[in-house]
GROMACS .gro file of C-alpha atoms in nm:
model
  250
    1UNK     CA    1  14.153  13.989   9.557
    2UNK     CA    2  13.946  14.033   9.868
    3UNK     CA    3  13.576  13.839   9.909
    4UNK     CA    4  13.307  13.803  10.188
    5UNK     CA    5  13.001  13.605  10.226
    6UNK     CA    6  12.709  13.745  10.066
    7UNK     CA    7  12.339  13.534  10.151
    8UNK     CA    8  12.616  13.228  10.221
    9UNK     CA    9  12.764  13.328   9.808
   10UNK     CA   10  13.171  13.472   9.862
   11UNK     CA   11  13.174  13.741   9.686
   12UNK     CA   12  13.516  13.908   9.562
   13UNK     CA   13  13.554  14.288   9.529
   14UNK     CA   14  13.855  14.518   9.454
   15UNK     CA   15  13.974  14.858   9.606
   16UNK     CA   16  14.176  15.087   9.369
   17UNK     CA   17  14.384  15.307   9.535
   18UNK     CA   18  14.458  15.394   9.866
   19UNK     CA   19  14.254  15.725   9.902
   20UNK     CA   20  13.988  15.922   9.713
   21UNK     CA   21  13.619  15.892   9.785
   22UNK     CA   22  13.495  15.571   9.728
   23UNK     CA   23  13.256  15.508   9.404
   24UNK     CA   24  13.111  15.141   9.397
   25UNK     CA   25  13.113  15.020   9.022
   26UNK     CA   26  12.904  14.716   8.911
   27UNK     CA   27  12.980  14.537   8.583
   28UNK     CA   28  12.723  14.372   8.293
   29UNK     CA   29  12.626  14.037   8.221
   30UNK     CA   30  12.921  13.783   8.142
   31UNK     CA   31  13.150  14.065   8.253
   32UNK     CA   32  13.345  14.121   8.578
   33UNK     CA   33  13.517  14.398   8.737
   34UNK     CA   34  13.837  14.419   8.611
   35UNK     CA   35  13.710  14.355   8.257
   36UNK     CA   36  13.418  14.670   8.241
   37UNK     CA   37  13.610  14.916   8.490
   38UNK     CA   38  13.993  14.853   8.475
   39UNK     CA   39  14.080  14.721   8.119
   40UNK     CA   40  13.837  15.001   7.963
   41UNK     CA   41  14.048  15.300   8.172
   42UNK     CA   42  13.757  15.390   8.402
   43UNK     CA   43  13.928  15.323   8.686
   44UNK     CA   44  14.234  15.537   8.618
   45UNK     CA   45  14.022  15.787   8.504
   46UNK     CA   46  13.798  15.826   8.806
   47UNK     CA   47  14.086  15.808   9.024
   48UNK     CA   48  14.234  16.147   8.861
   49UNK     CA   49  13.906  16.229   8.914
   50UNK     CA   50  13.994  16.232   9.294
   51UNK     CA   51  13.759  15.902   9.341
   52UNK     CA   52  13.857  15.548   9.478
   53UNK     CA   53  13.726  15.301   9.295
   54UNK     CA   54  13.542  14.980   9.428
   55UNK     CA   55  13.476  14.732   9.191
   56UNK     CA   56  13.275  14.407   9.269
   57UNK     CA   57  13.233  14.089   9.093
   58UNK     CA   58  12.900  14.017   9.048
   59UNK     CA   59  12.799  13.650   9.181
   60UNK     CA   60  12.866  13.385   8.924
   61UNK     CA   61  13.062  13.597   8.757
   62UNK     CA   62  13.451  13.682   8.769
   63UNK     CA   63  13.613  13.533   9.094
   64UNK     CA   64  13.339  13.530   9.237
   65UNK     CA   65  13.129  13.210   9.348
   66UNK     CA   66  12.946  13.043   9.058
   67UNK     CA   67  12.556  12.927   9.134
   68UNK     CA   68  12.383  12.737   8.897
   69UNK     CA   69  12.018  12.776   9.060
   70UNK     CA   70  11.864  13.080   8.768
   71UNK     CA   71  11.667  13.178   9.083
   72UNK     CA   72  11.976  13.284   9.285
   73UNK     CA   73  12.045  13.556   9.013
   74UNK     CA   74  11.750  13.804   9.088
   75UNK     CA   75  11.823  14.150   9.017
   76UNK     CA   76  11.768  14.257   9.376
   77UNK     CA   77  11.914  13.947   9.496
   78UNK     CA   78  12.238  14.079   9.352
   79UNK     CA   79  12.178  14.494   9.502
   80UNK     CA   80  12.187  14.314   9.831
   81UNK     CA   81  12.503  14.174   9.758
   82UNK     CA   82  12.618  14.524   9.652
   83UNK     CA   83  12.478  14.705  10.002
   84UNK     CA   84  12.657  14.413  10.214
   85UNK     CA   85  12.976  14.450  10.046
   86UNK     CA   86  12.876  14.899  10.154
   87UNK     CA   87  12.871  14.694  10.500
   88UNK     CA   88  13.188  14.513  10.451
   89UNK     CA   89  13.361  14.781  10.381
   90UNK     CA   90  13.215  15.027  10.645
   91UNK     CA   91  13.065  15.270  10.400
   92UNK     CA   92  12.702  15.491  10.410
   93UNK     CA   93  12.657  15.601  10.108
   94UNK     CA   94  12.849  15.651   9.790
   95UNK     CA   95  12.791  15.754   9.432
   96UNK     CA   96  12.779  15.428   9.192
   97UNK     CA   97  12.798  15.344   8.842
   98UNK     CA   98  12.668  15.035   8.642
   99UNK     CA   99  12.676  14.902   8.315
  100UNK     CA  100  12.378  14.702   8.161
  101UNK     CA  101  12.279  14.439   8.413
  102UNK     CA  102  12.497  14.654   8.676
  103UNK     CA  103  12.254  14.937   8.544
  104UNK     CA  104  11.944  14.714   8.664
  105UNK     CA  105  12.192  14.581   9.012
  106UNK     CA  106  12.228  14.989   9.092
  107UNK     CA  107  11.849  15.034   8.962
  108UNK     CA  108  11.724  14.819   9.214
  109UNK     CA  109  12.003  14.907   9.482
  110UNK     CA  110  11.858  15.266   9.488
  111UNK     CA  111  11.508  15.080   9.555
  112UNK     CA  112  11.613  14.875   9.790
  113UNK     CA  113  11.889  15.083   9.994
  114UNK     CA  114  11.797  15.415   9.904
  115UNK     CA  115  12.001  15.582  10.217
  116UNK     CA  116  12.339  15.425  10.095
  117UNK     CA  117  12.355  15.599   9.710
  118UNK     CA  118  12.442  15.947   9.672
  119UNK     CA  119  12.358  15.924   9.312
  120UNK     CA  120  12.405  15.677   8.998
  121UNK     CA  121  12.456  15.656   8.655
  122UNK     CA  122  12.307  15.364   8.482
  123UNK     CA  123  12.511  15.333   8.163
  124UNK     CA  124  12.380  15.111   7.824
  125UNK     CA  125  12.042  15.059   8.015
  126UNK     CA  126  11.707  15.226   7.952
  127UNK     CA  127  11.383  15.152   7.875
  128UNK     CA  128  11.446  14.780   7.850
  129UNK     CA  129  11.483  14.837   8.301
  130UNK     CA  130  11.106  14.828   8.318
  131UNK     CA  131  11.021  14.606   8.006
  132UNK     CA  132  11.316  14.311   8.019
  133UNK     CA  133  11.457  14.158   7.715
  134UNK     CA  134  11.255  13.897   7.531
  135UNK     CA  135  11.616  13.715   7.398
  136UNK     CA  136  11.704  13.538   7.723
  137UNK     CA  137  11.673  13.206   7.633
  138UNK     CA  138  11.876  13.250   7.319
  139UNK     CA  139  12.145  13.349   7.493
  140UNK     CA  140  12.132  13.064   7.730
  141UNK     CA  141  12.130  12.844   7.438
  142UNK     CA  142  12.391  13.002   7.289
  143UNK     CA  143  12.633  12.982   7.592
  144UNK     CA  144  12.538  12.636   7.682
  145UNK     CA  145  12.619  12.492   7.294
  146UNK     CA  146  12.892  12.239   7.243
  147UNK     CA  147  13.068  12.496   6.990
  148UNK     CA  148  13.029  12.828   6.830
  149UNK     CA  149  12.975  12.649   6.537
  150UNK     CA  150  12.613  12.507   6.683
  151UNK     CA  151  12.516  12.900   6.759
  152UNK     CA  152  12.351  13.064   6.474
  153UNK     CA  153  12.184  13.372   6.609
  154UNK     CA  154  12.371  13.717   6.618
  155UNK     CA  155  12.282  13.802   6.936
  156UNK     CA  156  12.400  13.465   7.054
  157UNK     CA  157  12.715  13.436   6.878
  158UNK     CA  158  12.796  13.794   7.040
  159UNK     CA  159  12.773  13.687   7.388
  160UNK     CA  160  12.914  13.340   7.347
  161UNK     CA  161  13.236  13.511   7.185
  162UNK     CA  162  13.235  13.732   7.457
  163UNK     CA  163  13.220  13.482   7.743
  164UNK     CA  164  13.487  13.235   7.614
  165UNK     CA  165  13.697  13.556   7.519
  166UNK     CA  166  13.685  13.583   7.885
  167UNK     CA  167  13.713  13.227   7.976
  168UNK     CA  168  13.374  13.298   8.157
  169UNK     CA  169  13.160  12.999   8.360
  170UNK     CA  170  12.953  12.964   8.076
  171UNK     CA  171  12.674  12.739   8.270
  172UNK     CA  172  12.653  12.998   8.588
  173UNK     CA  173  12.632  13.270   8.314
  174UNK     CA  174  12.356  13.062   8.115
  175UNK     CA  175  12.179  13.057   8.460
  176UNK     CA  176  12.183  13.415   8.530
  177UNK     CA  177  12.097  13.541   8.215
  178UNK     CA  178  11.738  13.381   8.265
  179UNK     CA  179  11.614  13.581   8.586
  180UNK     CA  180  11.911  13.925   8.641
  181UNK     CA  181  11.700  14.058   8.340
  182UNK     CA  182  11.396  14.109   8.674
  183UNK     CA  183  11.209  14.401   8.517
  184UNK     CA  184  11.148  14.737   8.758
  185UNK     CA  185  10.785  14.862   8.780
  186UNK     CA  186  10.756  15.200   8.663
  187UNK     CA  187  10.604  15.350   8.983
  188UNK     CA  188  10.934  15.177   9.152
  189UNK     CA  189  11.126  15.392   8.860
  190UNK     CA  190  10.936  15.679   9.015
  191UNK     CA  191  11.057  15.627   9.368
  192UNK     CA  192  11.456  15.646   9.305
  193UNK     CA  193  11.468  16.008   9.425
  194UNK     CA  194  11.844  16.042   9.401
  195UNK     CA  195  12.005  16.217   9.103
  196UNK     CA  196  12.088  15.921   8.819
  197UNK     CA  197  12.211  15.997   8.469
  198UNK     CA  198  12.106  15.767   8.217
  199UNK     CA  199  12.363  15.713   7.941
  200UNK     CA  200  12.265  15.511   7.639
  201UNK     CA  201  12.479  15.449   7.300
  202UNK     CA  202  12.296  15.599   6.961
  203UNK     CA  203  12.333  15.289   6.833
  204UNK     CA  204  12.231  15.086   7.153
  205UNK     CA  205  11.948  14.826   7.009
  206UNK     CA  206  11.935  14.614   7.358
  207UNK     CA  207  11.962  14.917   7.632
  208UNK     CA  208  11.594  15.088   7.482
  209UNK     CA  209  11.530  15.459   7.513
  210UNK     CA  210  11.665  15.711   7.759
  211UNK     CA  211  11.347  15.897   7.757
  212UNK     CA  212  11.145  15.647   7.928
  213UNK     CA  213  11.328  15.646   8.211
  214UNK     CA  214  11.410  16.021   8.224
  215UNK     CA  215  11.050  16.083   8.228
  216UNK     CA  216  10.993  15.903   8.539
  217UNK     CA  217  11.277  15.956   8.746
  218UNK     CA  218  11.218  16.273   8.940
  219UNK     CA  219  11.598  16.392   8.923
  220UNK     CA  220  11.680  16.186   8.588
  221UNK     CA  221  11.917  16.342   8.333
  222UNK     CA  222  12.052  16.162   8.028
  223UNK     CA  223  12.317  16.156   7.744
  224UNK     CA  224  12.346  15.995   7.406
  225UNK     CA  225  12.668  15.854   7.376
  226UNK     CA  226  12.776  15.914   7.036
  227UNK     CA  227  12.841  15.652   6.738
  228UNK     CA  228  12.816  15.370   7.023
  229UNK     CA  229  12.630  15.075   7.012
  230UNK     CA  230  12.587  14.871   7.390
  231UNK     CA  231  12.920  14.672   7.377
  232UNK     CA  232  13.108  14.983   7.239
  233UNK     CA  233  12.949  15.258   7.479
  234UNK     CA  234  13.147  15.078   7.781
  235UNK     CA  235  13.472  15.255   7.734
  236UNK     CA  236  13.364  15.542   7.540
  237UNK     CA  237  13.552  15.875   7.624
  238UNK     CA  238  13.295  16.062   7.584
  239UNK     CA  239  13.091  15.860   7.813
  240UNK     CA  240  13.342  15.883   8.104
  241UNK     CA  241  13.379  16.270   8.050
  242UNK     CA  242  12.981  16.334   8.090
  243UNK     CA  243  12.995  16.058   8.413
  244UNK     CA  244  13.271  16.191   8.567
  245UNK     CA  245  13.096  16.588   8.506
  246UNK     CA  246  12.779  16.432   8.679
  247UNK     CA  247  12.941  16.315   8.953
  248UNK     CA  248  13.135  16.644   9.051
  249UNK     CA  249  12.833  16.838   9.039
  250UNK     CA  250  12.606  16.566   9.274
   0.00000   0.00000   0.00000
């Protein structure tokens, strides 16, 4: 798997398939790039799509370097990695998709770097971009336990399972999940010109509404993903059908 230096972090990325044009796809907290884009079929599916998939590893996250420093893990510290790797690899500007903290990465990417996305979709994040998430420190907790047995919270429990399921850094992920969750400004919502669909589950409690982000962002669309709570909307057919009919027509 290739990496470069990012702001002195390596950085490791993937290129699927040899031709196509290139997406960028960023993953969600305690996730990583083959685990939210190839094991869920989104990668095979965008590349009958006619698209060549780029799929990074977040820092601290898959093979990626792992920081420990919560103020390393910024929101907009990780878009920059995103438009360097753009650099690395010699690309403008490309359509990109995220999922939940990769919503927030590509949210703040489009700030940031406006000239290098063509367009976005921001998948199991809405509201909750400008507002945060007040549960932060339980997940920290949670990952940084002795045992599962020690975590008692649902929410906590969820994402502990989740990260030793994945044999996840649990201390660099305990680290990041205290500052990625940066919140966005609403008149920063308001500047992201470029077309984004917002995708949230039906039964997504931890994304928030699509609405207030739809209202504000002045070529916003968004879809309900049926019967789908956050963890459950990642691979969701009908989710990939409605991205993949966005993209074609942006």
């Amino acid at each position: 798997m290739p990496s470069f230096l990012s702001d002195s972090i390596e950085i490791a990325y993937d290129l699927h398939g040899e031709r196509g044009a290139p997406i960028l796809l960023i993953h969600g907290f305690a996730s990583s790039g083959a685990i939210n884009w190839v094991n869920t079929g989104w990668v095979e599916a965008l590349r009958q799509a006619g698209y060549q998939p780029i799929t990074i590893d977040n820092r601290g996250h898959g093979r990626s370097r792992k920081v420990y420093d919560p103020r390393l893990y910024l929101a907009h510290d990780m878009a920059d990695d995103a438009a360097n790797l753009l650099d690395q690899l010699g690309l403008d500007r490309v359509p990109v998709i995220g999922f939940s903290m990769g919503a927030r990465i590509t949210a703040f990417l489009m700030l940031r770097h406006p000239e290098r996305v063509r367009c976005a979709i921001w998948g199991g994040m809405g509201g909750n971009l400008m507002t945060g998430m007040d549960d932060s420190e339980e997940i920290a907790k949670a990952l940084t336990a002795d045992s599962l047995a020690d975590v008692t919270t649902a929410v906590g429990r969820q994402f502990r399972l989740f990260a030793d399921h994945s044999k996840a850094d649990r201390a660099a992920l305990a680290a990041c999940v205290v500052s990625s969750r940066e919140p966005m400004r609403a008149d920063d919502v308001r500047r992201i010109t470029a077309p984004v669909l917002v995708a949230v589950g039906e039964n997504d409690e931890m994304a928030g509404g699509i609405a207030p982000l739809t209202d504000l962002l002045p070529n916003g669309g968004g879809f309900v993903i049926p019967k789908r709570n956050h963890m459950l909307s990642t691979g969701d057919p009908k989710f990939k059908a409605a991205a993949i009919k966005f993209l074609l027509a942006h």
